[in-house]
Short mmCIF file of C-alpha atoms and ligand atoms in Angstrom, two decimals:
data_model
loop_
_atom_site.label_atom_id
_atom_site.label_comp_id
_atom_site.label_asym_id
_atom_site.label_seq_id
_atom_site.Cartn_x
_atom_site.Cartn_y
_atom_site.Cartn_z
CA UNK A 4 -166.33 -181.96 -138.28
CA UNK A 5 -167.02 -179.41 -141.05
CA UNK A 6 -167.36 -175.71 -140.14
CA UNK A 7 -166.83 -176.42 -136.47
CA UNK A 8 -165.69 -173.33 -134.62
CA UNK A 9 -162.31 -173.51 -132.92
CA UNK A 10 -162.83 -173.56 -129.15
CA UNK A 11 -160.73 -171.34 -126.87
CA UNK A 12 -160.53 -171.25 -123.07
CA UNK A 13 -159.10 -168.18 -121.33
CA UNK A 14 -156.99 -168.44 -118.17
CA UNK A 15 -156.90 -164.96 -116.64
CA UNK A 16 -159.37 -162.27 -117.71
CA UNK A 17 -156.59 -159.70 -117.69
CA UNK A 18 -156.53 -156.30 -119.37
CA UNK A 19 -154.20 -157.75 -121.96
CA UNK A 20 -156.30 -160.89 -122.36
CA UNK A 21 -159.52 -158.91 -122.87
CA UNK A 22 -158.13 -156.62 -125.54
CA UNK A 23 -155.73 -158.92 -127.28
CA UNK A 24 -157.63 -162.22 -127.31
CA UNK A 25 -161.12 -162.12 -125.83
CA UNK A 26 -162.64 -159.18 -127.73
CA UNK A 27 -161.27 -160.33 -131.12
CA UNK A 28 -162.58 -163.85 -130.44
CA UNK A 29 -165.99 -162.37 -129.54
CA UNK A 30 -166.13 -160.24 -132.70
CA UNK A 31 -165.60 -157.02 -130.73
CA UNK A 32 -161.99 -156.12 -131.60
CA UNK A 33 -161.22 -152.44 -131.15
CA UNK A 34 -159.53 -149.85 -133.34
CA UNK A 35 -160.48 -151.82 -136.46
CA UNK A 36 -158.58 -155.01 -135.60
CA UNK A 37 -159.49 -158.46 -136.94
CA UNK A 38 -162.35 -160.53 -135.53
CA UNK A 39 -162.59 -164.29 -135.37
CA UNK A 40 -166.14 -164.98 -134.13
CA UNK A 41 -167.10 -166.62 -137.43
CA UNK A 42 -164.39 -169.26 -136.87
CA UNK A 43 -163.87 -169.30 -133.15
CA UNK A 44 -165.63 -169.16 -129.79
CA UNK A 45 -164.70 -168.81 -126.14
CA UNK A 46 -165.98 -171.76 -124.15
CA UNK A 47 -164.65 -170.99 -120.67
CA UNK A 48 -163.03 -168.28 -118.59
CA UNK A 49 -160.90 -169.06 -115.54
CA UNK A 50 -159.94 -166.39 -113.02
CA UNK A 51 -159.55 -165.81 -109.29
CA UNK A 52 -162.15 -163.05 -109.47
CA UNK A 53 -165.69 -164.17 -110.31
CA UNK A 54 -167.11 -160.64 -109.88
CA UNK A 55 -164.63 -159.30 -112.42
CA UNK A 56 -165.61 -161.96 -114.94
CA UNK A 57 -169.32 -161.38 -114.23
CA UNK A 58 -168.82 -157.64 -114.78
CA UNK A 59 -167.21 -158.35 -118.14
CA UNK A 60 -169.92 -160.79 -119.21
CA UNK A 61 -172.61 -158.31 -118.19
CA UNK A 62 -170.93 -155.54 -120.19
CA UNK A 63 -170.59 -157.65 -123.32
CA UNK A 64 -173.80 -159.65 -123.01
CA UNK A 65 -171.86 -162.87 -123.40
CA UNK A 66 -172.74 -166.14 -121.72
CA UNK A 67 -169.49 -168.01 -121.01
CA UNK A 68 -168.99 -170.40 -118.07
CA UNK A 69 -166.71 -169.16 -115.28
CA UNK A 70 -164.16 -171.41 -113.56
CA UNK A 71 -162.16 -170.63 -110.41
CA UNK A 72 -158.35 -170.50 -110.52
CA UNK A 73 -157.74 -174.11 -109.46
CA UNK A 74 -160.25 -175.62 -111.89
CA UNK A 75 -158.14 -175.66 -115.05
CA UNK A 76 -158.44 -179.41 -115.61
CA UNK A 77 -162.17 -179.41 -114.91
CA UNK A 78 -162.68 -176.51 -117.32
CA UNK A 79 -160.96 -178.50 -120.06
CA UNK A 80 -162.96 -181.66 -119.30
CA UNK A 81 -166.28 -179.81 -119.27
CA UNK A 82 -165.81 -177.27 -122.07
CA UNK A 83 -163.50 -179.23 -124.40
CA UNK A 84 -161.40 -176.36 -125.78
CA UNK A 85 -158.96 -176.88 -128.63
CA UNK A 86 -156.71 -174.12 -127.35
CA UNK A 87 -156.05 -172.76 -123.85
CA UNK A 88 -154.76 -169.18 -123.64
CA UNK A 89 -152.61 -168.44 -120.57
CA UNK A 90 -152.97 -164.71 -120.05
CA UNK A 91 -153.16 -164.18 -116.28
CA UNK A 92 -150.23 -162.98 -114.16
CA UNK A 93 -147.00 -164.53 -115.42
CA UNK A 94 -146.61 -167.01 -112.55
CA UNK A 95 -149.93 -168.65 -113.49
CA UNK A 96 -148.92 -169.46 -117.10
CA UNK A 97 -146.90 -172.60 -116.36
CA UNK A 98 -149.71 -174.56 -114.66
CA UNK A 99 -152.23 -173.58 -117.33
CA UNK A 100 -149.91 -174.47 -120.22
CA UNK A 101 -148.98 -177.83 -118.69
CA UNK A 102 -152.59 -178.68 -117.83
CA UNK A 103 -153.63 -177.78 -121.38
CA UNK A 104 -150.95 -179.90 -123.02
CA UNK A 105 -151.55 -182.84 -120.71
CA UNK A 106 -155.28 -182.75 -121.43
CA UNK A 107 -155.32 -182.72 -125.20
CA UNK A 108 -155.17 -178.97 -125.95
CA UNK A 109 -152.76 -176.66 -127.69
CA UNK A 110 -151.60 -173.68 -125.63
CA UNK A 111 -150.98 -170.01 -126.33
CA UNK A 112 -149.15 -168.02 -123.70
CA UNK A 113 -148.70 -164.30 -123.29
CA UNK A 114 -145.10 -163.30 -122.80
CA UNK A 115 -143.18 -164.26 -120.75
CA UNK A 116 -144.06 -167.91 -121.30
CA UNK A 117 -143.26 -168.63 -117.65
CA UNK A 118 -141.24 -166.97 -114.89
CA UNK A 119 -138.06 -169.04 -114.63
CA UNK A 120 -136.02 -171.86 -116.17
CA UNK A 121 -137.40 -174.45 -113.76
CA UNK A 122 -140.89 -173.74 -115.19
CA UNK A 123 -139.43 -173.80 -118.73
CA UNK A 124 -138.37 -177.39 -118.10
CA UNK A 125 -141.88 -178.29 -116.94
CA UNK A 126 -143.45 -176.80 -120.07
CA UNK A 127 -140.98 -178.45 -122.42
CA UNK A 128 -141.39 -181.83 -120.72
CA UNK A 129 -145.16 -181.53 -121.18
CA UNK A 130 -144.64 -180.65 -124.85
CA UNK A 131 -142.45 -183.72 -125.37
CA UNK A 132 -144.84 -186.03 -123.54
CA UNK A 133 -147.95 -184.76 -125.30
CA UNK A 134 -146.61 -184.03 -128.77
CA UNK A 135 -148.43 -180.69 -128.54
CA UNK A 136 -146.93 -177.24 -128.58
CA UNK A 137 -147.15 -173.85 -126.94
CA UNK A 138 -147.03 -170.62 -128.91
CA UNK A 139 -145.75 -167.47 -127.21
CA UNK A 140 -147.24 -164.08 -127.98
CA UNK A 141 -144.05 -162.11 -128.68
CA UNK A 142 -145.85 -159.23 -130.35
CA UNK A 143 -142.79 -156.98 -130.40
CA UNK A 144 -141.41 -159.02 -133.31
CA UNK A 145 -144.43 -157.92 -135.35
CA UNK A 146 -143.78 -154.17 -135.38
CA UNK A 147 -143.28 -153.16 -139.06
CA UNK A 148 -139.88 -151.61 -138.28
CA UNK A 149 -138.74 -154.79 -136.57
CA UNK A 150 -139.88 -156.96 -139.47
CA UNK A 151 -138.06 -154.68 -141.90
CA UNK A 152 -134.84 -154.95 -139.93
CA UNK A 153 -135.19 -158.74 -139.85
CA UNK A 154 -135.44 -158.70 -143.64
CA UNK A 155 -132.30 -156.54 -143.92
CA UNK A 156 -130.39 -158.96 -141.72
CA UNK A 157 -131.70 -162.02 -143.60
CA UNK A 158 -130.70 -160.39 -146.89
CA UNK A 159 -127.13 -160.07 -145.54
CA UNK A 160 -127.04 -156.26 -145.71
CA UNK A 161 -125.13 -156.06 -142.45
CA UNK A 162 -122.89 -159.06 -143.11
CA UNK A 163 -122.10 -161.15 -140.05
CA UNK A 164 -123.40 -159.44 -136.95
CA UNK A 165 -120.64 -158.59 -134.53
CA UNK A 166 -122.32 -156.74 -131.70
CA UNK A 167 -125.54 -155.10 -130.57
CA UNK A 168 -126.03 -151.96 -128.47
CA UNK A 169 -129.56 -151.88 -127.05
CA UNK A 170 -130.88 -149.34 -124.54
CA UNK A 171 -134.53 -149.52 -123.61
CA UNK A 172 -135.92 -146.91 -121.22
CA UNK A 173 -139.37 -146.63 -119.72
CA UNK A 174 -140.71 -143.25 -118.78
CA UNK A 175 -141.59 -142.63 -115.14
CA UNK A 176 -145.31 -143.07 -115.84
CA UNK A 177 -145.11 -146.46 -117.54
CA UNK A 178 -142.08 -147.58 -115.51
CA UNK A 179 -143.67 -146.77 -112.15
CA UNK A 180 -146.87 -148.65 -113.07
CA UNK A 181 -145.11 -151.98 -112.56
CA UNK A 182 -144.45 -151.13 -108.93
CA UNK A 183 -148.05 -150.87 -107.77
CA UNK A 184 -149.18 -153.95 -109.70
CA UNK A 185 -148.54 -157.69 -109.28
CA UNK A 186 -145.48 -157.40 -111.51
CA UNK A 187 -143.46 -155.91 -108.64
CA UNK A 188 -142.72 -159.25 -106.97
CA UNK A 189 -140.39 -161.85 -108.40
CA UNK A 190 -142.74 -164.63 -107.34
CA UNK A 191 -145.38 -163.18 -109.67
CA UNK A 192 -143.38 -161.94 -112.67
CA UNK A 193 -139.90 -163.45 -112.44
CA UNK A 194 -138.67 -159.88 -112.05
CA UNK A 195 -138.76 -157.21 -114.73
CA UNK A 196 -135.63 -158.56 -116.42
CA UNK A 197 -137.99 -161.39 -117.38
CA UNK A 198 -141.42 -159.80 -117.36
CA UNK A 199 -140.51 -156.71 -119.40
CA UNK A 200 -137.03 -157.29 -120.83
CA UNK A 201 -138.02 -160.66 -122.36
CA UNK A 202 -139.58 -158.59 -125.20
CA UNK A 203 -136.18 -157.08 -125.93
CA UNK A 204 -134.20 -160.28 -125.47
CA UNK A 205 -136.52 -162.18 -127.79
CA UNK A 206 -136.27 -159.45 -130.40
CA UNK A 207 -132.47 -159.58 -130.39
CA UNK A 208 -132.43 -163.40 -130.35
CA UNK A 209 -134.82 -163.41 -133.33
CA UNK A 210 -132.98 -160.72 -135.30
CA UNK A 211 -129.65 -162.48 -134.79
CA UNK A 212 -131.08 -165.96 -135.32
CA UNK A 213 -128.66 -166.94 -132.61
CA UNK A 214 -128.61 -168.60 -129.21
CA UNK A 215 -127.56 -166.70 -126.05
CA UNK A 216 -124.85 -168.46 -124.06
CA UNK A 217 -123.56 -166.28 -121.25
CA UNK A 218 -124.72 -163.21 -119.33
CA UNK A 219 -123.08 -160.80 -116.91
CA UNK A 220 -125.09 -158.00 -115.31
CA UNK A 221 -125.24 -155.27 -112.73
CA UNK A 222 -128.49 -153.77 -111.52
CA UNK A 223 -130.45 -152.56 -108.54
CA UNK A 224 -133.72 -151.21 -107.21
CA UNK A 225 -133.11 -147.48 -107.24
CA UNK A 226 -136.29 -145.43 -107.72
CA UNK A 227 -139.00 -147.62 -106.19
CA UNK A 228 -139.47 -149.80 -103.12
CA UNK A 229 -139.13 -148.79 -99.47
CA UNK A 230 -135.76 -147.12 -100.06
CA UNK A 231 -136.77 -145.52 -103.36
CA UNK A 232 -134.78 -142.43 -104.27
CA UNK A 233 -137.95 -140.45 -105.06
CA UNK A 234 -139.81 -141.46 -101.90
CA UNK A 235 -140.84 -138.38 -99.91
CA UNK A 236 -139.72 -138.35 -96.27
CA UNK A 237 -140.23 -136.16 -93.22
CA UNK A 238 -137.57 -133.97 -91.57
CA UNK A 239 -136.24 -136.99 -89.69
CA UNK A 240 -135.96 -139.04 -92.86
CA UNK A 241 -138.98 -141.21 -92.03
CA UNK A 242 -141.61 -142.17 -94.64
CA UNK A 243 -144.86 -140.16 -94.59
CA UNK A 244 -148.37 -141.55 -94.19
CA UNK A 245 -149.89 -143.05 -97.36
CA UNK A 246 -151.88 -139.98 -98.48
CA UNK A 247 -149.12 -137.48 -97.65
CA UNK A 248 -146.63 -139.68 -99.38
CA UNK A 249 -148.67 -139.52 -102.56
CA UNK A 250 -149.27 -135.80 -102.19
CA UNK A 251 -145.53 -135.20 -102.11
CA UNK A 252 -144.49 -137.94 -104.54
CA UNK A 253 -143.29 -136.37 -107.82
CA UNK A 254 -144.60 -139.30 -109.86
CA UNK A 255 -148.08 -139.09 -108.32
CA UNK A 256 -148.08 -135.32 -108.74
CA UNK A 257 -147.15 -135.50 -112.42
CA UNK A 258 -149.24 -138.42 -113.60
CA UNK A 259 -152.07 -139.10 -111.17
CA UNK A 260 -152.94 -136.10 -109.02
CA UNK A 261 -155.54 -134.83 -111.50
CA UNK A 262 -157.27 -138.21 -111.80
CA UNK A 263 -156.93 -139.94 -108.43
CA UNK A 264 -157.32 -138.69 -104.88
CA UNK A 265 -154.23 -139.25 -102.74
CA UNK A 266 -156.59 -140.68 -100.06
CA UNK A 267 -157.70 -143.40 -102.46
CA UNK A 268 -155.97 -146.73 -102.57
CA UNK A 269 -156.73 -147.34 -106.22
CA UNK A 270 -154.46 -146.11 -108.94
CA UNK A 271 -155.40 -147.02 -112.47
CA UNK A 272 -153.00 -147.94 -115.18
CA UNK A 273 -155.15 -146.48 -117.90
CA UNK A 274 -155.10 -149.82 -119.66
CA UNK A 275 -158.14 -151.39 -118.00
CA UNK A 276 -160.48 -149.69 -120.45
CA UNK A 277 -163.42 -151.90 -119.42
CA UNK A 278 -163.12 -150.49 -115.86
CA UNK A 279 -163.69 -153.88 -114.29
CA UNK A 280 -163.15 -154.51 -110.60
CA UNK A 281 -159.94 -156.20 -109.52
CA UNK A 282 -160.78 -156.56 -105.87
CA UNK A 283 -159.49 -160.09 -105.44
CA UNK A 284 -156.13 -159.34 -107.01
CA UNK A 285 -155.95 -155.95 -105.32
CA UNK A 286 -158.02 -155.92 -102.09
CA UNK A 287 -159.21 -152.31 -101.73
CA UNK A 288 -158.11 -152.09 -98.08
CA UNK A 289 -154.52 -153.18 -98.77
CA UNK A 290 -151.98 -150.45 -99.38
CA UNK A 291 -150.53 -150.52 -102.87
CA UNK A 292 -148.00 -147.94 -103.96
CA UNK A 293 -144.62 -147.70 -105.59
CA UNK A 294 -142.69 -147.49 -102.31
CA UNK A 295 -144.08 -150.64 -100.68
CA UNK A 296 -141.90 -152.98 -98.67
CA UNK A 297 -142.75 -156.09 -100.71
CA UNK A 298 -141.26 -154.74 -103.94
CA UNK A 299 -138.36 -157.09 -104.59
CA UNK A 300 -137.47 -156.60 -108.28
CA UNK A 301 -134.86 -154.31 -109.77
CA UNK A 302 -135.58 -151.14 -111.78
CA UNK A 303 -132.18 -150.71 -113.41
CA UNK A 304 -130.20 -153.19 -115.50
CA UNK A 305 -126.87 -153.13 -117.30
CA UNK A 306 -125.97 -156.44 -118.90
CA UNK A 307 -123.74 -158.02 -121.50
CA UNK A 308 -124.77 -161.15 -123.40
CA UNK A 309 -122.54 -163.45 -125.45
CA UNK A 310 -124.12 -165.39 -128.30
CA UNK A 311 -123.10 -168.83 -129.61
CA UNK A 312 -122.30 -167.46 -133.09
CA UNK A 313 -119.80 -164.98 -131.64
CA UNK A 314 -121.91 -161.80 -131.46
CA UNK A 315 -122.31 -159.92 -128.20
CA UNK A 316 -124.83 -157.42 -126.86
CA UNK A 317 -124.60 -154.61 -124.35
CA UNK A 318 -128.05 -154.03 -122.90
CA UNK A 319 -129.42 -151.35 -120.61
CA UNK A 320 -132.87 -150.83 -119.18
CA UNK A 321 -134.14 -148.24 -116.73
CA UNK A 322 -137.72 -147.90 -115.41
CA UNK A 323 -137.83 -144.15 -114.68
CA UNK A 324 -136.57 -141.97 -117.50
CA UNK A 325 -137.85 -138.74 -119.10
CA UNK A 326 -138.89 -140.39 -122.40
CA UNK A 327 -139.80 -143.92 -123.35
CA UNK A 328 -138.34 -145.88 -126.19
CA UNK A 329 -135.09 -147.37 -127.33
CA UNK A 330 -131.77 -146.63 -128.92
CA UNK A 331 -130.40 -149.49 -130.97
CA UNK A 332 -127.20 -150.00 -132.90
CA UNK A 333 -126.23 -153.23 -134.65
CA UNK A 334 -122.75 -153.57 -136.11
CA UNK A 335 -121.97 -156.15 -138.77
CA UNK A 336 -119.04 -156.91 -141.03
CA UNK A 337 -120.67 -154.86 -143.82
CA UNK A 338 -122.16 -151.93 -141.90
CA UNK A 339 -124.30 -150.67 -139.08
CA UNK A 340 -127.99 -149.99 -138.48
CA UNK A 341 -129.30 -147.46 -136.02
CA UNK A 342 -132.81 -146.92 -134.69
CA UNK A 343 -133.92 -144.34 -132.15
CA UNK A 344 -137.55 -144.96 -131.31
CA UNK A 345 -139.61 -142.69 -129.05
CA UNK A 346 -142.64 -144.80 -128.26
CA UNK A 347 -144.62 -142.50 -126.05
CA UNK A 348 -143.46 -138.90 -125.88
CA UNK A 349 -146.53 -137.82 -123.92
CA UNK A 350 -147.50 -140.70 -121.64
CA UNK A 351 -151.21 -141.35 -121.63
CA UNK A 352 -151.50 -145.12 -121.84
CA UNK A 353 -152.88 -144.88 -125.38
CA UNK A 354 -150.69 -145.54 -128.38
CA UNK A 355 -149.66 -142.47 -130.32
CA UNK A 356 -150.01 -143.10 -134.09
CA UNK A 357 -147.25 -140.57 -134.88
CA UNK A 358 -144.89 -142.51 -132.66
CA UNK A 359 -145.55 -145.60 -134.77
CA UNK A 360 -143.60 -144.17 -137.72
CA UNK A 361 -140.34 -146.07 -137.88
CA UNK A 362 -136.93 -144.99 -139.14
CA UNK A 363 -134.02 -147.31 -139.73
CA UNK A 364 -130.69 -145.74 -140.62
CA UNK A 365 -128.32 -148.00 -142.51
CA UNK A 366 -124.67 -146.97 -142.65
CA UNK A 367 -122.56 -149.15 -144.95
CA UNK A 368 -119.07 -149.72 -143.49
CA UNK A 369 -117.16 -147.68 -146.07
CA UNK A 370 -119.54 -144.79 -146.63
CA UNK A 371 -123.06 -143.87 -147.61
CA UNK A 372 -126.25 -143.59 -145.63
CA UNK A 373 -129.74 -144.94 -146.26
CA UNK A 374 -132.76 -143.75 -144.29
CA UNK A 375 -135.62 -146.23 -144.41
CA UNK A 376 -138.92 -144.77 -143.26
CA UNK A 377 -141.59 -147.23 -142.13
CA UNK A 378 -145.11 -145.70 -142.32
CA UNK A 379 -147.41 -146.08 -139.33
CA UNK A 380 -149.88 -148.95 -139.29
CA UNK A 381 -153.03 -148.90 -137.10
CA UNK A 382 -153.17 -151.02 -133.97
CA UNK A 383 -151.27 -151.50 -130.74
CA UNK A 384 -147.50 -152.05 -130.69
CA UNK A 385 -147.01 -150.35 -134.06
CA UNK A 386 -149.68 -152.42 -135.76
CA UNK A 387 -148.05 -155.65 -134.64
CA UNK A 388 -150.93 -156.68 -132.37
CA UNK A 389 -153.42 -157.15 -135.20
CA UNK A 390 -151.07 -159.36 -137.19
CA UNK A 391 -150.11 -161.55 -134.25
CA UNK A 392 -153.81 -161.96 -133.41
CA UNK A 393 -154.35 -163.50 -136.87
CA UNK A 394 -151.26 -165.70 -136.51
CA UNK A 395 -152.20 -167.03 -133.10
CA UNK A 396 -156.00 -167.17 -133.25
CA UNK A 397 -156.33 -168.24 -136.88
CA UNK A 398 -153.33 -169.22 -139.01
CA UNK A 399 -149.90 -167.72 -139.66
CA UNK A 400 -149.68 -165.56 -142.78
CA UNK A 401 -147.11 -166.38 -145.50
CA UNK A 402 -145.01 -163.42 -144.29
CA UNK A 403 -145.15 -164.69 -140.71
CA UNK A 404 -143.95 -168.09 -141.86
CA UNK A 405 -141.19 -166.57 -144.00
CA UNK A 406 -139.91 -164.43 -141.13
CA UNK A 407 -140.44 -167.11 -138.50
CA UNK A 408 -142.65 -164.72 -136.55
CA UNK A 409 -144.65 -167.20 -134.50
CA UNK A 410 -142.60 -167.94 -131.38
CA UNK A 411 -142.54 -171.31 -129.68
CA UNK A 412 -141.30 -172.63 -126.36
CA UNK A 413 -137.63 -172.57 -127.40
CA UNK A 414 -137.88 -168.84 -128.12
CA UNK A 415 -139.82 -168.32 -124.89
CA UNK A 416 -137.15 -170.26 -123.00
CA UNK A 417 -134.19 -168.28 -124.36
CA UNK A 418 -135.72 -164.91 -123.54
CA UNK A 419 -136.57 -166.07 -120.02
CA UNK A 420 -133.13 -167.57 -119.56
CA UNK A 421 -131.41 -164.27 -120.37
CA UNK A 422 -133.74 -162.48 -117.94
CA UNK A 423 -133.12 -165.02 -115.17
CA UNK A 424 -129.39 -164.92 -115.85
CA UNK A 425 -129.52 -161.12 -115.52
CA UNK A 426 -131.02 -161.09 -112.03
CA UNK A 427 -128.96 -164.05 -110.89
CA UNK A 428 -125.78 -162.43 -112.15
CA UNK A 429 -126.67 -159.23 -110.28
CA UNK A 430 -127.29 -161.25 -107.12
CA UNK A 431 -124.33 -163.65 -107.40
CA UNK A 432 -121.83 -161.17 -108.89
CA UNK A 433 -120.67 -163.62 -111.54
CA UNK A 434 -121.43 -164.48 -115.12
CA UNK A 435 -124.19 -167.02 -115.71
CA UNK A 436 -124.05 -169.67 -118.42
CA UNK A 437 -127.42 -170.06 -120.12
CA UNK A 438 -127.16 -173.77 -121.03
CA UNK A 439 -126.54 -174.58 -117.36
CA UNK A 440 -129.44 -172.42 -116.23
CA UNK A 441 -131.78 -174.05 -118.72
CA UNK A 442 -130.58 -177.50 -117.73
CA UNK A 443 -131.08 -176.75 -114.03
CA UNK A 444 -127.43 -177.32 -113.10
N1 NAD B 508 -147.41 -158.65 -124.97
C1 NAD B 508 -147.62 -157.52 -124.36
O1 NAD B 508 -147.32 -156.46 -124.88
C2 NAD B 508 -148.25 -157.55 -122.98
C3 NAD B 508 -148.73 -156.36 -122.43
C4 NAD B 508 -149.31 -156.42 -121.14
C5 NAD B 508 -149.37 -157.62 -120.45
N2 NAD B 508 -148.87 -158.74 -121.05
C6 NAD B 508 -148.97 -160.03 -120.35
O2 NAD B 508 -150.35 -160.35 -120.24
C7 NAD B 508 -150.61 -161.05 -119.02
C8 NAD B 508 -151.66 -160.31 -118.23
O3 NAD B 508 -151.14 -159.07 -117.76
P1 NAD B 508 -152.09 -157.86 -117.35
O4 NAD B 508 -151.22 -156.78 -116.83
O5 NAD B 508 -153.00 -157.53 -118.47
O6 NAD B 508 -152.88 -158.51 -116.13
P2 NAD B 508 -154.04 -157.86 -115.22
O7 NAD B 508 -153.46 -157.48 -113.92
O8 NAD B 508 -154.78 -156.83 -115.99
O9 NAD B 508 -155.06 -159.05 -115.01
C9 NAD B 508 -154.73 -160.21 -114.33
C10 NAD B 508 -155.95 -161.11 -114.35
O10 NAD B 508 -155.63 -162.39 -113.83
C11 NAD B 508 -156.47 -162.69 -112.74
N3 NAD B 508 -155.71 -163.50 -111.80
C12 NAD B 508 -154.88 -163.11 -110.81
N4 NAD B 508 -154.34 -164.17 -110.21
C13 NAD B 508 -154.84 -165.26 -110.85
C14 NAD B 508 -154.68 -166.65 -110.66
N5 NAD B 508 -153.90 -167.14 -109.70
N6 NAD B 508 -155.32 -167.47 -111.48
C15 NAD B 508 -156.13 -167.00 -112.47
N7 NAD B 508 -156.35 -165.70 -112.67
C16 NAD B 508 -155.70 -164.83 -111.88
C17 NAD B 508 -156.94 -161.36 -112.19
O11 NAD B 508 -158.15 -161.44 -111.47
C18 NAD B 508 -157.09 -160.55 -113.48
O12 NAD B 508 -158.31 -160.86 -114.09
C19 NAD B 508 -149.26 -161.17 -118.32
O13 NAD B 508 -148.66 -162.38 -118.64
C20 NAD B 508 -148.46 -160.04 -118.92
O14 NAD B 508 -147.07 -160.29 -118.85
C21 NAD B 508 -148.34 -158.74 -122.29
#
């Protein structure tokens, strides 16, 4: 049918979903990003929280049917979307992707595609059976600095890549935010070695154009959880009451005390700009703080990864450090690149345009030094978010095709597999072979 708008259904009216997919589809993208309302429309929104969805529809004046969490198939039958976007908590992606593929739709998933290798197998089986595909929103690939480095590697400037040194640290504001949200339980997020580190693992997999084969890791929960090192205690070493705990918690004092009362049970991330309620996901009367008993995911990782082509990576990630960003070194047979990226020197939850300036240092093996400055580009994640929106919601640009920027289920699977191998290796104190993990052996 000519000029028919592409029909999208949203599974999970999350903060990320609203800003990354829903507003651009409605023609209300922010910070000057692209809009798609002349080509696309949202035909259904599924969520566990009808009041949250109603609040959003009231704010935007939109009239879009709501569907409860278990009504994915019915939503597809009634609203006939072309594409289903899985953008709720990570554990919900698998069911929504599979339902979409089995019922005649394409699927787009936020990262991580799913939360473990068992779910990867379900998604890939549905892809094979349906002949349809899932695209994974790995926006970190799209940062101008990351694209530039990909070009350098493709052009052979580094020669054959031998090893990667990658340290990613989250400051105590951003890092701690995972521990009072759904992300803090493995059943919801797969653990942060999947939920967060999949960004980094995908980036390395993509840069190297290689396949991870084996992982060994150490790690632990150090700062957060019931035994968290920063948890205030009384003279006898016992935890304090909830409000006193916050009053004396150094993280609360530094980042929240001016905005939130310690008596209150809500603690905002700063990302939910629409200020919608989340009372189903986070019942107001249920305690939710960074030292809760139910936290069961690590906050510190040290891992080594072996790739099929012979390269290896040493990887480190910590969720409570004084500055956020990464330190990267890649050694090849012809030279080395280095990047030190401070993403958020003054944590506010809003992207800092100055921090979006990139610098790649290239050191040829036998002398010389080239500093490649990458100017800032507007938009979240170093300008990457606007480009990926076009790729996923409309069509991939020639550059995106050239650099293989649009990720599919195989990319999603490899990043998840490294993350699952990391936590399993920590738990089982042995190296984990990725092909076996992916095959379910
Ligand atoms: N690519 C990125 O940079 C990036 C950044 C942030 C989040 N994300 C991803 O985006 C997704 C959403 O994360 P968020 O932090 O914005 O979420 P959020 O906590 O803001 O929102 C979650 C939404 O899902 C709903 N929900 C909860 N359980 C549900 C269920 N069982 N079925 C349907 N809906 C349910 C909640 O009511 C809420 O509307 C996650 O997959 C996350 O990993 C990606």
